[in-house]
Amino acid sequence: MLARRAGGKRSASWRYRGRLEALNDPYILARRRDAQEDFQAAVEADSSLREQYGRAIAEMNRIQQQKRELGDRYRAFLMMENPSYASATLRRALVARRLLERREAGASEEQLSGLREELLGVADQPAGLDRRLLEARLRDLREHLSDSTAQAVLAGRSPAAAAREIVEGSALRSTDAAREVLEASTLSAGDPALETVSGLYTLFRDFQSARSGLEARQQEVARRLGQARYAVRGADVPPDATFSLRIADGRVSGYEYNGTVAPPYTSFYGMFNRYYAYGDGTPWDLPERWLDRREALDLGAPLNLASTNDITGGNSGSPVLNRDLQLVGVSCAKPERSRRRGGRGRDAYCTPRSTSSLRSGRVMRIA
């Protein structure tokens, strides 16, 4: 499980770095600018489209400007409730703060049951991980919020010292401890984690409200822009890789890699080579059934292929068809591999180098 989580973090790191690089790439920005200008010109040239969608891009620009104005709060708060990056103690404290607030406003215990379930549903973390994640989030607050807010949260302590005191002293440090104080009705605003949250809660709540409103508006404008692009382009251009139901074409191709050229196909020879080179207990380990049937396999048969299809992570498992519409495999996005091919910026603009890994259908038939 830890290896899978670490792999997910690496993939996210490559993805976000790629997006940032793409936004600073003059070629990609120029192509994006040209495409947008062509699209706007097509909308303006059609009175019906102009009436329906003419203000959509300007509205999207306004939304992005409003999000920029919240930039420091995004950086300070965005990871506070993310299960992958937030301290479990901090997440429980945020829920507990809402619970106490509603209780003070006169909510019945029955009305508070949903918040209690949410609080107790936060999974425990090892104390060391909890502390380190809390320290990281407190550093975010200190770096991106005003001095007065940071002082209210840290009370003169360093993020490391504050995190240690909070995790060691809070009744919200574990699910069992939290359940105990909830059942005894002894949870109070004086809990170390709740004291920390109270210093920023109003600012955090206002940010969440503003962010939700902006995200809802952005989603609606994006929907309208998608309709406009379809009205302009029709079925000539496949939709972007945004989880939409679609057919996207591509070309099987090798790619430059580590100073050489990687072939478009891998084989079973390569799969077993990795296993025997690295051994058991490594990422190249193979199930026993593959080892048992090694002699029955055509080891020269293609296993994986690389293509220029524009796909995203959620497309993994989608069918791959050849030009005769025969099923030849399933798609499998590989961010690390796309990074090496120069494809990390494909969220901004898809080029032939923005290739993705595709799993061969031969594996499905054998396995």
mmCIF file of C-alpha atoms in Angstrom:
data_model
loop_
_atom_site.group_PDB
_atom_site.id
_atom_site.type_symbol
_atom_site.label_atom_id
_atom_site.label_comp_id
_atom_site.label_asym_id
_atom_site.label_seq_id
_atom_site.Cartn_x
_atom_site.Cartn_y
_atom_site.Cartn_z
ATOM 1 C CA MET A 1 0.000 0.000 0.000
ATOM 2 C CA LEU A 2 2.814 2.408 0.858
ATOM 3 C CA ALA A 3 4.507 1.695 -2.480
ATOM 4 C CA ARG A 4 1.265 2.455 -4.298
ATOM 5 C CA ARG A 5 0.822 5.720 -2.394
ATOM 6 C CA ALA A 6 4.422 6.704 -3.080
ATOM 7 C CA GLY A 7 3.890 5.974 -6.757
ATOM 8 C CA GLY A 8 0.793 8.140 -6.735
ATOM 9 C CA LYS A 9 2.747 11.016 -5.187
ATOM 10 C CA ARG A 10 5.460 10.694 -7.837
ATOM 11 C CA SER A 11 2.879 10.703 -10.597
ATOM 12 C CA ALA A 12 1.208 13.794 -9.147
ATOM 13 C CA SER A 13 4.581 15.521 -8.884
ATOM 14 C CA TRP A 14 5.374 14.859 -12.555
ATOM 15 C CA ARG A 15 1.905 15.985 -13.583
ATOM 16 C CA TYR A 16 2.008 19.295 -11.721
ATOM 17 C CA ARG A 17 5.561 20.033 -12.827
ATOM 18 C CA GLY A 18 4.519 19.359 -16.395
ATOM 19 C CA ARG A 19 1.598 21.740 -16.143
ATOM 20 C CA LEU A 20 3.846 24.456 -14.762
ATOM 21 C CA GLU A 21 6.445 23.895 -17.481
ATOM 22 C CA ALA A 22 3.743 24.034 -20.158
ATOM 23 C CA LEU A 23 2.456 27.348 -18.818
ATOM 24 C CA ASN A 24 5.984 28.743 -19.195
ATOM 25 C CA ASP A 25 6.645 27.236 -22.631
ATOM 26 C CA PRO A 26 6.558 29.969 -25.348
ATOM 27 C CA TYR A 27 5.691 27.476 -28.093
ATOM 28 C CA ILE A 28 2.754 25.961 -26.220
ATOM 29 C CA LEU A 29 1.453 29.367 -25.131
ATOM 30 C CA ALA A 30 1.658 30.680 -28.701
ATOM 31 C CA ARG A 31 -0.269 27.675 -30.030
ATOM 32 C CA ARG A 32 -2.868 28.044 -27.300
ATOM 33 C CA ARG A 33 -3.195 31.759 -28.060
ATOM 34 C CA ASP A 34 -3.629 31.123 -31.788
ATOM 35 C CA ALA A 35 -6.226 28.429 -31.140
ATOM 36 C CA GLN A 36 -8.194 30.686 -28.812
ATOM 37 C CA GLU A 37 -8.092 33.607 -31.242
ATOM 38 C CA ASP A 38 -9.327 31.370 -34.074
ATOM 39 C CA PHE A 39 -12.101 30.055 -31.846
ATOM 40 C CA GLN A 40 -13.167 33.547 -30.762
ATOM 41 C CA ALA A 41 -13.163 34.759 -34.356
ATOM 42 C CA ALA A 42 -15.415 31.860 -35.382
ATOM 43 C CA VAL A 43 -17.856 32.652 -32.571
ATOM 44 C CA GLU A 44 -17.891 36.365 -33.416
ATOM 45 C CA ALA A 45 -18.496 35.623 -37.096
ATOM 46 C CA ASP A 46 -21.745 33.779 -36.343
ATOM 47 C CA SER A 47 -24.506 35.946 -34.861
ATOM 48 C CA SER A 48 -26.222 32.998 -33.191
ATOM 49 C CA LEU A 49 -23.008 31.743 -31.577
ATOM 50 C CA ARG A 50 -22.062 35.286 -30.608
ATOM 51 C CA GLU A 51 -25.381 35.740 -28.832
ATOM 52 C CA GLN A 52 -25.102 32.435 -26.960
ATOM 53 C CA TYR A 53 -21.393 32.250 -26.176
ATOM 54 C CA GLY A 54 -19.788 35.582 -27.000
ATOM 55 C CA ARG A 55 -19.274 36.570 -23.371
ATOM 56 C CA ALA A 56 -18.145 33.171 -22.082
ATOM 57 C CA ILE A 57 -14.383 33.671 -22.497
ATOM 58 C CA ALA A 58 -14.526 37.098 -20.837
ATOM 59 C CA GLU A 59 -16.486 35.555 -17.972
ATOM 60 C CA MET A 60 -13.893 32.788 -17.604
ATOM 61 C CA ASN A 61 -11.162 35.442 -17.489
ATOM 62 C CA ARG A 62 -13.007 37.249 -14.683
ATOM 63 C CA ILE A 63 -13.308 34.026 -12.703
ATOM 64 C CA GLN A 64 -9.579 33.353 -13.027
ATOM 65 C CA GLN A 65 -8.774 36.883 -11.885
ATOM 66 C CA GLN A 66 -10.971 36.418 -8.813
ATOM 67 C CA LYS A 67 -9.185 33.139 -8.082
ATOM 68 C CA ARG A 68 -5.827 34.910 -8.369
ATOM 69 C CA GLU A 69 -6.988 37.406 -5.767
ATOM 70 C CA LEU A 70 -7.468 34.433 -3.430
ATOM 71 C CA GLY A 71 -4.051 33.037 -4.341
ATOM 72 C CA ASP A 72 -2.491 33.251 -0.885
ATOM 73 C CA ARG A 73 -5.500 31.560 0.683
ATOM 74 C CA TYR A 74 -5.431 28.804 -1.929
ATOM 75 C CA ARG A 75 -1.796 28.154 -1.066
ATOM 76 C CA ALA A 76 -2.475 28.292 2.672
ATOM 77 C CA PHE A 77 -5.651 26.220 2.830
ATOM 78 C CA LEU A 78 -5.916 23.951 -0.206
ATOM 79 C CA MET A 79 -4.242 20.916 1.411
ATOM 80 C CA MET A 80 -5.823 21.256 4.852
ATOM 81 C CA GLU A 81 -8.657 18.816 4.169
ATOM 82 C CA ASN A 82 -6.978 16.644 1.538
ATOM 83 C CA PRO A 83 -6.708 13.098 2.986
ATOM 84 C CA SER A 84 -3.388 12.530 1.211
ATOM 85 C CA TYR A 85 -1.649 15.642 2.512
ATOM 86 C CA ALA A 86 -3.490 16.774 5.640
ATOM 87 C CA SER A 87 -2.938 15.796 9.245
ATOM 88 C CA ALA A 88 -5.706 13.555 10.578
ATOM 89 C CA THR A 89 -5.720 15.569 13.816
ATOM 90 C CA LEU A 90 -6.164 18.807 11.869
ATOM 91 C CA ARG A 91 -8.967 17.358 9.749
ATOM 92 C CA ARG A 92 -10.813 16.177 12.854
ATOM 93 C CA ALA A 93 -10.345 19.603 14.438
ATOM 94 C CA LEU A 94 -11.919 21.353 11.441
ATOM 95 C CA VAL A 95 -14.964 19.087 11.672
ATOM 96 C CA ALA A 96 -15.078 19.444 15.465
ATOM 97 C CA ARG A 97 -15.048 23.237 15.131
ATOM 98 C CA ARG A 98 -18.127 23.079 12.903
ATOM 99 C CA LEU A 99 -19.764 20.674 15.336
ATOM 100 C CA LEU A 100 -19.216 22.962 18.333
ATOM 101 C CA GLU A 101 -20.373 25.978 16.340
ATOM 102 C CA ARG A 102 -23.633 24.291 15.406
ATOM 103 C CA ARG A 103 -24.122 23.011 18.944
ATOM 104 C CA GLU A 104 -23.732 26.550 20.294
ATOM 105 C CA ALA A 105 -26.312 27.685 17.724
ATOM 106 C CA GLY A 106 -28.828 25.262 19.229
ATOM 107 C CA ALA A 107 -28.565 22.201 16.989
ATOM 108 C CA SER A 108 -29.812 18.980 18.563
ATOM 109 C CA GLU A 109 -27.588 15.932 19.008
ATOM 110 C CA GLU A 110 -29.575 14.220 16.275
ATOM 111 C CA GLN A 111 -28.843 17.117 13.929
ATOM 112 C CA LEU A 112 -25.154 16.822 14.809
ATOM 113 C CA SER A 113 -24.975 13.094 14.066
ATOM 114 C CA GLY A 114 -23.680 13.640 10.531
ATOM 115 C CA LEU A 115 -20.774 15.763 11.773
ATOM 116 C CA ARG A 116 -19.954 13.185 14.453
ATOM 117 C CA GLU A 117 -19.831 10.458 11.811
ATOM 118 C CA GLU A 118 -17.635 12.645 9.594
ATOM 119 C CA LEU A 119 -15.250 13.334 12.476
ATOM 120 C CA LEU A 120 -14.969 9.681 13.470
ATOM 121 C CA GLY A 121 -14.620 8.674 9.825
ATOM 122 C CA VAL A 122 -11.203 10.342 9.527
ATOM 123 C CA ALA A 123 -8.695 7.486 9.342
ATOM 124 C CA ASP A 124 -5.892 7.339 11.905
ATOM 125 C CA GLN A 125 -2.329 8.097 10.843
ATOM 126 C CA PRO A 126 0.941 7.049 12.487
ATOM 127 C CA ALA A 127 1.798 9.739 15.032
ATOM 128 C CA GLY A 128 4.989 10.683 13.210
ATOM 129 C CA LEU A 129 3.192 11.114 9.894
ATOM 130 C CA ASP A 130 0.375 13.056 11.551
ATOM 131 C CA ARG A 131 2.896 15.395 13.156
ATOM 132 C CA ARG A 132 4.924 15.940 9.987
ATOM 133 C CA LEU A 133 1.837 16.648 7.885
ATOM 134 C CA LEU A 134 0.535 19.071 10.495
ATOM 135 C CA GLU A 135 3.906 20.803 10.555
ATOM 136 C CA ALA A 136 3.812 21.153 6.753
ATOM 137 C CA ARG A 137 0.334 22.678 6.824
ATOM 138 C CA LEU A 138 1.355 25.092 9.595
ATOM 139 C CA ARG A 139 4.321 26.151 7.455
ATOM 140 C CA ASP A 140 1.881 26.854 4.622
ATOM 141 C CA LEU A 141 -0.136 29.078 6.951
ATOM 142 C CA ARG A 142 2.925 30.942 8.177
ATOM 143 C CA GLU A 143 4.208 31.492 4.646
ATOM 144 C CA HIS A 144 1.005 32.603 2.958
ATOM 145 C CA LEU A 145 -1.211 34.271 5.571
ATOM 146 C CA SER A 146 -0.793 37.585 7.349
ATOM 147 C CA ASP A 147 1.504 37.837 10.347
ATOM 148 C CA SER A 148 -1.447 38.372 12.700
ATOM 149 C CA THR A 149 -3.238 35.220 11.525
ATOM 150 C CA ALA A 150 -0.053 33.168 11.685
ATOM 151 C CA GLN A 151 0.619 34.485 15.187
ATOM 152 C CA ALA A 152 -2.897 33.569 16.292
ATOM 153 C CA VAL A 153 -2.320 30.024 15.056
ATOM 154 C CA LEU A 154 1.274 29.462 16.161
ATOM 155 C CA ALA A 155 1.281 31.574 19.339
ATOM 156 C CA GLY A 156 4.989 32.238 18.997
ATOM 157 C CA ARG A 157 5.908 28.596 18.359
ATOM 158 C CA SER A 158 7.675 27.173 15.337
ATOM 159 C CA PRO A 159 5.527 24.960 13.081
ATOM 160 C CA ALA A 160 7.478 21.911 14.297
ATOM 161 C CA ALA A 161 6.980 22.739 17.984
ATOM 162 C CA ALA A 162 3.312 23.586 17.508
ATOM 163 C CA ALA A 163 2.660 20.367 15.583
ATOM 164 C CA ARG A 164 4.326 18.270 18.275
ATOM 165 C CA GLU A 165 2.323 19.908 21.093
ATOM 166 C CA ILE A 166 -0.955 19.605 19.204
ATOM 167 C CA VAL A 167 -0.595 15.934 18.271
ATOM 168 C CA GLU A 168 0.627 14.955 21.732
ATOM 169 C CA GLY A 169 -1.997 16.959 23.626
ATOM 170 C CA SER A 170 -5.177 16.832 21.543
ATOM 171 C CA ALA A 171 -8.071 14.495 22.205
ATOM 172 C CA LEU A 172 -8.527 14.455 18.433
ATOM 173 C CA ARG A 173 -5.224 12.669 17.797
ATOM 174 C CA SER A 174 -6.975 9.340 17.152
ATOM 175 C CA THR A 175 -10.420 8.001 16.343
ATOM 176 C CA ASP A 176 -10.703 6.204 19.696
ATOM 177 C CA ALA A 177 -9.716 9.296 21.697
ATOM 178 C CA ALA A 178 -12.123 11.451 19.687
ATOM 179 C CA ARG A 179 -14.970 8.971 20.198
ATOM 180 C CA GLU A 180 -14.322 8.988 23.937
ATOM 181 C CA VAL A 181 -14.637 12.775 24.316
ATOM 182 C CA LEU A 182 -17.654 12.895 22.019
ATOM 183 C CA GLU A 183 -19.485 10.219 23.985
ATOM 184 C CA ALA A 184 -18.596 11.928 27.266
ATOM 185 C CA SER A 185 -19.473 15.388 25.851
ATOM 186 C CA THR A 186 -16.125 16.681 27.129
ATOM 187 C CA LEU A 187 -14.783 18.032 23.832
ATOM 188 C CA SER A 188 -14.104 21.722 24.354
ATOM 189 C CA ALA A 189 -12.674 24.707 22.510
ATOM 190 C CA GLY A 190 -9.660 24.456 24.821
ATOM 191 C CA ASP A 191 -8.379 21.355 23.042
ATOM 192 C CA PRO A 192 -4.963 22.192 21.476
ATOM 193 C CA ALA A 193 -6.089 21.265 17.960
ATOM 194 C CA LEU A 194 -9.308 23.249 18.300
ATOM 195 C CA GLU A 195 -7.435 26.266 19.638
ATOM 196 C CA THR A 196 -5.239 26.168 16.541
ATOM 197 C CA VAL A 197 -8.199 25.894 14.184
ATOM 198 C CA SER A 198 -10.102 28.679 15.954
ATOM 199 C CA GLY A 199 -7.363 31.160 15.067
ATOM 200 C CA LEU A 200 -8.024 30.751 11.349
ATOM 201 C CA TYR A 201 -11.495 29.250 11.134
ATOM 202 C CA THR A 202 -13.381 32.348 9.978
ATOM 203 C CA LEU A 203 -10.822 33.024 7.255
ATOM 204 C CA PHE A 204 -10.858 29.359 6.223
ATOM 205 C CA ARG A 205 -14.665 29.207 6.135
ATOM 206 C CA ASP A 206 -14.877 32.385 4.027
ATOM 207 C CA PHE A 207 -12.282 30.990 1.630
ATOM 208 C CA GLN A 208 -14.190 27.718 1.260
ATOM 209 C CA SER A 209 -17.383 29.623 0.491
ATOM 210 C CA ALA A 210 -15.686 31.865 -2.080
ATOM 211 C CA ARG A 211 -13.887 28.942 -3.677
ATOM 212 C CA SER A 212 -17.056 26.854 -3.972
ATOM 213 C CA GLY A 213 -18.853 29.722 -5.671
ATOM 214 C CA LEU A 214 -16.022 30.293 -8.132
ATOM 215 C CA GLU A 215 -15.686 26.585 -8.931
ATOM 216 C CA ALA A 216 -19.428 26.321 -9.618
ATOM 217 C CA ARG A 217 -19.310 29.337 -11.932
ATOM 218 C CA GLN A 218 -16.206 28.010 -13.675
ATOM 219 C CA GLN A 219 -17.831 24.634 -14.279
ATOM 220 C CA GLU A 220 -20.870 26.285 -15.827
ATOM 221 C CA VAL A 221 -18.797 28.566 -18.088
ATOM 222 C CA ALA A 222 -16.583 25.628 -19.101
ATOM 223 C CA ARG A 223 -19.712 23.709 -20.090
ATOM 224 C CA ARG A 224 -20.830 26.595 -22.302
ATOM 225 C CA LEU A 225 -17.380 26.883 -23.875
ATOM 226 C CA GLY A 226 -17.428 23.162 -24.608
ATOM 227 C CA GLN A 227 -20.761 23.574 -26.374
ATOM 228 C CA ALA A 228 -19.374 26.511 -28.347
ATOM 229 C CA ARG A 229 -16.291 24.574 -29.437
ATOM 230 C CA TYR A 230 -18.433 21.683 -30.571
ATOM 231 C CA ALA A 231 -20.644 24.110 -32.509
ATOM 232 C CA VAL A 232 -17.541 25.527 -34.228
ATOM 233 C CA ARG A 233 -15.548 22.329 -34.803
ATOM 234 C CA GLY A 234 -18.195 19.629 -34.831
ATOM 235 C CA ALA A 235 -16.794 16.109 -34.885
ATOM 236 C CA ASP A 236 -13.636 17.105 -36.779
ATOM 237 C CA VAL A 237 -11.549 17.352 -33.608
ATOM 238 C CA PRO A 238 -11.745 14.788 -30.757
ATOM 239 C CA PRO A 239 -12.654 16.276 -27.364
ATOM 240 C CA ASP A 240 -9.864 16.944 -24.889
ATOM 241 C CA ALA A 241 -8.891 14.199 -22.437
ATOM 242 C CA THR A 242 -11.195 15.428 -19.684
ATOM 243 C CA PHE A 243 -13.037 12.202 -18.773
ATOM 244 C CA SER A 244 -15.553 12.829 -21.564
ATOM 245 C CA LEU A 245 -16.895 9.894 -23.560
ATOM 246 C CA ARG A 246 -14.985 10.126 -26.822
ATOM 247 C CA ILE A 247 -12.927 8.431 -29.506
ATOM 248 C CA ALA A 248 -9.357 9.726 -29.897
ATOM 249 C CA ASP A 249 -6.930 8.594 -32.568
ATOM 250 C CA GLY A 250 -3.167 8.256 -32.381
ATOM 251 C CA ARG A 251 -0.131 6.697 -34.017
ATOM 252 C CA VAL A 252 2.069 3.927 -32.628
ATOM 253 C CA SER A 253 5.514 5.457 -32.303
ATOM 254 C CA GLY A 254 8.818 5.204 -30.467
ATOM 255 C CA TYR A 255 10.271 8.199 -28.661
ATOM 256 C CA GLU A 256 13.533 9.795 -27.607
ATOM 257 C CA TYR A 257 14.601 8.494 -24.227
ATOM 258 C CA ASN A 258 17.826 8.862 -22.210
ATOM 259 C CA GLY A 259 19.892 9.868 -25.228
ATOM 260 C CA THR A 260 18.589 7.093 -27.459
ATOM 261 C CA VAL A 261 15.290 6.086 -29.070
ATOM 262 C CA ALA A 262 12.892 3.762 -27.274
ATOM 263 C CA PRO A 263 11.095 1.269 -29.534
ATOM 264 C CA PRO A 264 7.332 1.522 -30.003
ATOM 265 C CA TYR A 265 6.805 -2.003 -28.632
ATOM 266 C CA THR A 266 8.034 -3.988 -25.664
ATOM 267 C CA SER A 267 7.901 -7.788 -25.489
ATOM 268 C CA PHE A 268 7.542 -10.605 -22.989
ATOM 269 C CA TYR A 269 11.309 -11.002 -23.230
ATOM 270 C CA GLY A 270 11.631 -7.569 -21.675
ATOM 271 C CA MET A 271 9.102 -8.322 -18.949
ATOM 272 C CA PHE A 272 10.947 -11.457 -17.841
ATOM 273 C CA ASN A 273 14.299 -9.704 -18.228
ATOM 274 C CA ARG A 274 13.222 -7.106 -15.679
ATOM 275 C CA TYR A 275 12.055 -9.818 -13.296
ATOM 276 C CA TYR A 276 15.256 -11.864 -13.468
ATOM 277 C CA ALA A 277 17.443 -8.747 -13.348
ATOM 278 C CA TYR A 278 15.802 -7.249 -10.252
ATOM 279 C CA GLY A 279 14.330 -10.317 -8.521
ATOM 280 C CA ASP A 280 11.477 -10.964 -6.115
ATOM 281 C CA GLY A 281 10.063 -8.227 -3.935
ATOM 282 C CA THR A 282 10.763 -5.437 -6.435
ATOM 283 C CA PRO A 283 8.375 -3.468 -8.665
ATOM 284 C CA TRP A 284 9.308 -5.939 -11.435
ATOM 285 C CA ASP A 285 8.063 -8.992 -9.478
ATOM 286 C CA LEU A 286 5.771 -11.370 -11.383
ATOM 287 C CA PRO A 287 2.892 -13.556 -10.149
ATOM 288 C CA GLU A 288 3.614 -17.262 -9.854
ATOM 289 C CA ARG A 289 1.208 -18.115 -12.676
ATOM 290 C CA TRP A 290 3.329 -16.093 -15.122
ATOM 291 C CA LEU A 291 6.514 -17.842 -14.028
ATOM 292 C CA ASP A 292 4.840 -21.252 -14.285
ATOM 293 C CA ARG A 293 3.705 -20.599 -17.877
ATOM 294 C CA ARG A 294 6.849 -18.920 -19.150
ATOM 295 C CA GLU A 295 7.763 -21.775 -21.487
ATOM 296 C CA ALA A 296 4.295 -21.736 -23.038
ATOM 297 C CA LEU A 297 4.552 -18.086 -24.057
ATOM 298 C CA ASP A 298 5.770 -16.593 -27.302
ATOM 299 C CA LEU A 299 8.295 -14.323 -25.603
ATOM 300 C CA GLY A 300 8.825 -12.271 -28.733
ATOM 301 C CA ALA A 301 5.167 -11.237 -28.867
ATOM 302 C CA PRO A 302 4.430 -7.535 -28.272
ATOM 303 C CA LEU A 303 3.435 -6.741 -24.703
ATOM 304 C CA ASN A 304 3.117 -2.945 -24.480
ATOM 305 C CA LEU A 305 3.102 -0.236 -27.083
ATOM 306 C CA ALA A 306 3.493 3.535 -27.035
ATOM 307 C CA SER A 307 1.245 5.805 -29.051
ATOM 308 C CA THR A 308 0.413 9.471 -29.512
ATOM 309 C CA ASN A 309 -3.148 9.139 -28.185
ATOM 310 C CA ASP A 310 -4.108 12.017 -25.907
ATOM 311 C CA ILE A 311 -5.389 10.306 -22.766
ATOM 312 C CA THR A 312 -5.627 11.154 -19.100
ATOM 313 C CA GLY A 313 -5.396 9.070 -15.931
ATOM 314 C CA GLY A 314 -9.110 8.358 -15.773
ATOM 315 C CA ASN A 315 -8.988 6.794 -19.232
ATOM 316 C CA SER A 316 -6.937 3.829 -18.016
ATOM 317 C CA GLY A 317 -8.754 0.627 -18.897
ATOM 318 C CA SER A 318 -10.426 2.069 -21.994
ATOM 319 C CA PRO A 319 -10.427 -0.162 -25.096
ATOM 320 C CA VAL A 320 -7.744 0.344 -27.752
ATOM 321 C CA LEU A 321 -8.804 -0.415 -31.327
ATOM 322 C CA ASN A 322 -6.776 -0.725 -34.512
ATOM 323 C CA ARG A 323 -7.777 0.834 -37.831
ATOM 324 C CA ASP A 324 -10.050 -2.159 -38.502
ATOM 325 C CA LEU A 325 -11.847 -1.514 -35.187
ATOM 326 C CA GLN A 326 -10.458 -4.706 -33.669
ATOM 327 C CA LEU A 327 -9.772 -4.725 -29.935
ATOM 328 C CA VAL A 328 -5.996 -4.854 -29.462
ATOM 329 C CA GLY A 329 -5.555 -3.726 -25.856
ATOM 330 C CA VAL A 330 -6.514 -1.395 -23.067
ATOM 331 C CA SER A 331 -5.106 2.047 -22.380
ATOM 332 C CA CYS A 332 -2.865 2.744 -19.425
ATOM 333 C CA ALA A 333 -1.676 6.296 -18.730
ATOM 334 C CA LYS A 334 1.887 6.477 -17.412
ATOM 335 C CA PRO A 335 2.779 9.983 -16.166
ATOM 336 C CA GLU A 336 6.445 9.109 -15.530
ATOM 337 C CA ARG A 337 6.823 7.787 -19.051
ATOM 338 C CA SER A 338 5.041 10.801 -20.523
ATOM 339 C CA ARG A 339 7.441 13.016 -18.601
ATOM 340 C CA ARG A 340 10.419 11.379 -20.259
ATOM 341 C CA ARG A 341 8.883 11.893 -23.670
ATOM 342 C CA GLY A 342 8.329 15.587 -23.123
ATOM 343 C CA GLY A 343 4.600 15.003 -22.709
ATOM 344 C CA ARG A 344 4.080 16.460 -19.259
ATOM 345 C CA GLY A 345 2.424 19.601 -20.639
ATOM 346 C CA ARG A 346 -0.316 17.826 -22.537
ATOM 347 C CA ASP A 347 -2.957 19.298 -20.209
ATOM 348 C CA ALA A 348 -2.167 22.617 -21.895
ATOM 349 C CA TYR A 349 -1.535 21.462 -25.458
ATOM 350 C CA CYS A 350 -1.283 18.011 -27.015
ATOM 351 C CA THR A 351 1.673 17.443 -29.327
ATOM 352 C CA PRO A 352 2.956 14.225 -30.938
ATOM 353 C CA ARG A 353 5.448 13.991 -28.052
ATOM 354 C CA SER A 354 2.574 13.848 -25.548
ATOM 355 C CA THR A 355 2.376 10.081 -25.833
ATOM 356 C CA SER A 356 0.958 7.535 -23.428
ATOM 357 C CA SER A 357 1.472 3.869 -22.659
ATOM 358 C CA LEU A 358 -1.003 1.306 -23.978
ATOM 359 C CA ARG A 359 -1.256 -2.296 -22.785
ATOM 360 C CA SER A 360 -1.359 -5.009 -25.450
ATOM 361 C CA GLY A 361 -4.483 -7.115 -25.872
ATOM 362 C CA ARG A 362 -2.323 -10.259 -26.052
ATOM 363 C CA VAL A 363 -1.935 -10.017 -22.267
ATOM 364 C CA MET A 364 -5.702 -10.061 -21.785
ATOM 365 C CA ARG A 365 -6.034 -13.260 -23.783
ATOM 366 C CA ILE A 366 -3.173 -15.063 -22.032
ATOM 367 C CA ALA A 367 -3.868 -13.922 -18.466
#
